Amino acid sequence: MTHPTLTGAEILWATLVGEGVTTVFGYPGGAILPAYDALRKFPIHHVLTRHEQGAAHMADGYARASGKVGVAIATSGPGATNLVTGIATAMLDSIPIVCITGQVSSKVLGSDAFQEIDITGITLPITKHNFVATRAEEIAPMIREAFQIAASGRPGPVLVDITKDAQQGTALFNFEESAPDPFRPHPMLRAESTEVSRAIELMRASHRPVILAGHGIIHSAAEREVRAFAERYQIPVATTLLGLGAFPASHPLALGMMGMHGESWVNHAIQQADLLLAFGMRFDDRVTGNLASYAPNAKKIHIEIDPSEINKNVLVDVALIGDLKEVLGTMEPLIHDKSYLADATSDNNTSQWLREIGAMKGDAAVRDIINLPDNGHLYAAHVINDIWQEAKAAGRLDKTIIATDVGQHQMWEAQYFKHEDTRTLITSGGLGTMGFALPAAIGAKMARPDCDVWCIAGDGGFQMTASELSTIGQENLHINVAIINNGFLGMVRQWQEAFYDKNYACSPILSPDFVKLAGAHGIPGAHVAERKDVTPTVTKARTGSSPFVINFSVEKEDGVYPMIAPGSALHEMVLRPNPLIETAEDE
Amino acid sequence: MLHTFVALVDDKPGTLTRVASLFRRLNVNIVSLTVGESERDGISRMTIVCDAPEHAADRIRASLYKLESTRDVDELGRSEAVIRELCLIKIAAGPNSPHGQHSRSQIFELANVFRARVVDLAPESIMLEMTGAASKIEGLLQVLRESNFEILEVSRTGRMAMRRGHHTSRVLKALGTKTAEDTPVAFPDRPDTDDLPNQFSEHEA
Ligand SMILES: Cc1ncc(C[n+]2csc(CCOP(=O)(O)OP(=O)(O)O)c2C)c(N)n1
Ligand SMILES: [Mg+2]
């Protein structure tokens, strides 16, 4: 078979097609124009974003929703630098995306030519790896290697910078021969029988174990294995923010989210545990609280694919370094102990512990805002709860994807939307990037058109990337937007209330009429300020056929509880004010 | 404490930046870094000496491995190794220098004792070349200073290190050693059994 001679631009698209790419998110400009010129010859749908940050977040949302590699494309200079926040967001949450940037001609590289910027230098610390292609023949091998690096091991973003003359030059195109060397697993991966048996001994000795379920479960596609493991040994499961959905929220062993805004019994269970099984999580400071007092009596087993995470924040007793699914597969047959083969009806190793945790829940859940009668105030918790109830009633929990922004509403979403299924929550955990929700929702909808996609954003963060409403209009995507409008940069306000003497410096925020803003984009919408209107409006948005924007005017000075102040131990949380309603009415 | 890493890295533009940037990100100071060609085509060998807490070694090594440009990393903390440094020293040795016309013979003598070599002789100065452990080099410099010689210039390469004896990590074996057949071998899932993070918590106590 002879291989065609193509331009670098054509090779770029042909390689992407070969990698299975059907959708890219981008924005054209001078240095990437040769590529855009060649696009029409290839079966790839290009979503024109309104800002390159949006392109990176969309690629990210696409990857999180589908598990595939997302692709963003931008021109040199400002196009490339606009990607940076999106790349960093993907880096901190280990999301596989490939960003392609145009670059000035190799002949003028280093001369401060128009729109020349050292984007590989800039993105060095926020990519897993990056490349510069200066010749057409380098493009296919680099793009293929970029895909391999992005998706393998611990995933992450990869950037490929392609000079204009590389796009214009020609080379033989041979997809197969451009394949990278086989993936080299990190040589420190290690989960051998000695460690596995040490882990099993710790399990046998434990009567108060807790599984810490992280994002790695989703990356490893080990949801079923983790569930089977928890059920077989009757171990309760606490989840990180990014692990939500990896273990069904309604499962009897599910405790809920741990950490700074986790429910009290979850954090108490961790603090009182005698064994923590950390599955694909990295003991981030938001989940440990003060390290010195973190789970003081617990032995720790860390199953993790990235060896540099071992003993980084928390010293562990056994590290099983590898892909979670594989490690669990190795462990299972080695656990022979009959006393572990529990069935839920009889007493087993952990039944006393499970009862204790049940007792710790006590009435904490009853005091919760969603259980209080409607008193005319609309709380964000109501809105989230009702969106969840709507999806549940429609039998579409597994087909409802929520993309959140960052702030109070993000934490309320994590608390009140009970995620049953993997990849149904898309949120920026590590970087905490405001402006993420709307573009991420667009990426998710492109990846999963069969799903109901909700963007849940604060009034502040929504305005950071609100221009992507126009992208929704142009692509005619049925995405529902719920703006949790509290008139504040709420999370900032809450910290100012708690730690800065209620000095609300620069946290009140004025917003446009979001419904009119939507209308200007040809998108219908509604204002909701009362509890009774929430569900009907949510139903209308979900069952309609066009995008819909709802502006929820919620209680302004509501707080996210429980909350662990910085420096406090995980069990030293500030609980929900009781009863919450009265505090609200005092104002 | 000082940690010494020997890394095999791709000989490509930007590799040094990637390695250096990693240390900056980890907030670890590099004491010395030497890099040059290795016995393998397209692969350089780096010796990196850095100052970091004792428990940081495994994490630094694991992070170095994470760089796509890295092929192999060895940490010499617990193994016998030869560690050498090269130093060039220029000393004032003209008639107007502190020791006047005796300067030269005295420097020759010192050079002899320290097994340094005279590599340049000029009317006003002498240049010595010395190879050895860092402590030896520091010894010579100290003696020169204490004997009131005027040191004009010092240039040191930083440490280079190599394990003693026949040692080939499993990673290197997979890469194919010089003597081994040139068939590409699949990567092993792990290297030697010693110095892995698992052992680490024990050292910590
Ligand atoms: C890009 C960016 N800038 C600043 C912050 C700091 N920050 C975290 S939460 C928050 C307030 C968010 O306000 P809003 O979007 O209205 O959400 P709310 O907390 O009110 O639900 C801010 C400013 C951030 N996370 N990201
Ligand atoms: Mg707000």
CSV table of C-alpha atoms in Angstrom, one decimal, chain A residues 120 124-131 145 149 152 154 181 183-192 195 198 306-312 315-321, chain B residues 10 12 14 17-18 21 24-25 55 58-59 61-63 65-72 171 187-202 204:
chain,number,residue,atom,x,y,z
A,120,THR,CA,5.6,25.0,25.5
A,124,LEU,CA,5.7,23.0,31.0
A,125,PRO,CA,4.5,22.7,34.6
A,126,ILE,CA,0.8,22.3,33.7
A,127,THR,CA,1.1,19.6,31.1
A,128,LYS,CA,2.0,15.9,31.4
A,129,HIS,CA,4.2,16.6,28.4
A,130,ASN,CA,4.4,18.9,25.4
A,131,PHE,CA,5.9,19.0,21.9
A,145,GLU,CA,2.3,10.1,21.2
A,149,ILE,CA,0.6,10.1,27.0
A,152,SER,CA,-2.1,6.4,29.8
A,154,ARG,CA,-2.3,8.8,35.4
A,181,ASP,CA,6.7,3.0,21.2
A,183,PHE,CA,3.5,2.6,26.6
A,184,ARG,CA,6.2,2.4,29.3
A,185,PRO,CA,4.6,2.0,32.7
A,186,HIS,CA,6.2,3.8,35.5
A,187,PRO,CA,9.0,1.5,36.6
A,188,MET,CA,8.1,2.0,40.3
A,189,LEU,CA,4.7,0.4,39.9
A,190,ARG,CA,4.6,-2.2,42.5
A,191,ALA,CA,1.9,-4.4,43.9
A,192,GLU,CA,3.5,-7.7,44.6
A,195,GLU,CA,2.7,-6.1,49.9
A,198,ARG,CA,0.6,-7.2,54.2
A,306,ASP,CA,1.2,7.5,40.6
A,307,PRO,CA,4.2,6.5,42.8
A,308,SER,CA,5.0,10.2,43.5
A,309,GLU,CA,1.7,10.4,45.5
A,310,ILE,CA,2.8,7.8,47.9
A,311,ASN,CA,3.7,9.2,51.3
A,312,LYS,CA,3.3,12.8,49.9
A,315,LEU,CA,2.4,8.3,55.5
A,316,VAL,CA,0.9,5.0,54.6
A,317,ASP,CA,1.5,1.5,55.9
A,318,VAL,CA,1.2,-0.3,52.6
A,319,ALA,CA,1.4,1.2,49.2
A,320,LEU,CA,0.1,-0.9,46.3
A,321,ILE,CA,1.2,1.1,43.3
B,10,ASP,CA,16.5,11.8,26.2
B,12,LYS,CA,16.6,16.5,23.1
B,14,GLY,CA,14.3,21.2,26.5
B,17,THR,CA,14.5,22.6,31.5
B,18,ARG,CA,12.1,19.8,32.3
B,21,SER,CA,11.7,22.9,36.4
B,24,ARG,CA,11.8,24.2,41.2
B,25,ARG,CA,8.2,22.9,41.4
B,55,HIS,CA,12.0,11.3,53.2
B,58,ASP,CA,11.5,8.5,46.9
B,59,ARG,CA,9.1,11.2,45.8
B,61,ARG,CA,12.8,9.8,42.2
B,62,ALA,CA,9.2,9.0,41.4
B,63,SER,CA,8.6,12.5,40.0
B,65,TYR,CA,10.4,9.1,36.4
B,66,LYS,CA,7.1,10.8,35.5
B,67,LEU,CA,8.9,13.1,33.1
B,68,GLU,CA,8.4,11.7,29.6
B,69,SER,CA,12.0,12.5,28.8
B,70,THR,CA,13.3,10.2,31.6
B,71,ARG,CA,14.3,6.7,30.9
B,72,ASP,CA,15.8,5.6,34.2
B,171,VAL,CA,15.0,-0.7,33.3
B,187,PHE,CA,9.4,-2.7,29.9
B,188,PRO,CA,9.5,-4.5,33.2
B,189,ASP,CA,6.7,-3.5,35.6
B,190,ARG,CA,9.2,-2.6,38.2
B,191,PRO,CA,12.9,-2.2,38.8
B,192,ASP,CA,15.2,-3.7,41.4
B,193,THR,CA,13.6,-4.8,44.7
B,194,ASP,CA,15.5,-2.3,46.9
B,195,ASP,CA,14.7,1.3,47.6
B,196,LEU,CA,11.0,1.5,46.7
B,197,PRO,CA,8.4,3.6,48.4
B,198,ASN,CA,7.1,0.7,50.3
B,199,GLN,CA,10.2,0.4,52.4
B,200,PHE,CA,10.0,4.0,53.0
B,201,SER,CA,7.7,4.3,55.9
B,202,GLU,CA,10.0,2.1,57.9
B,204,GLU,CA,10.7,7.2,58.5
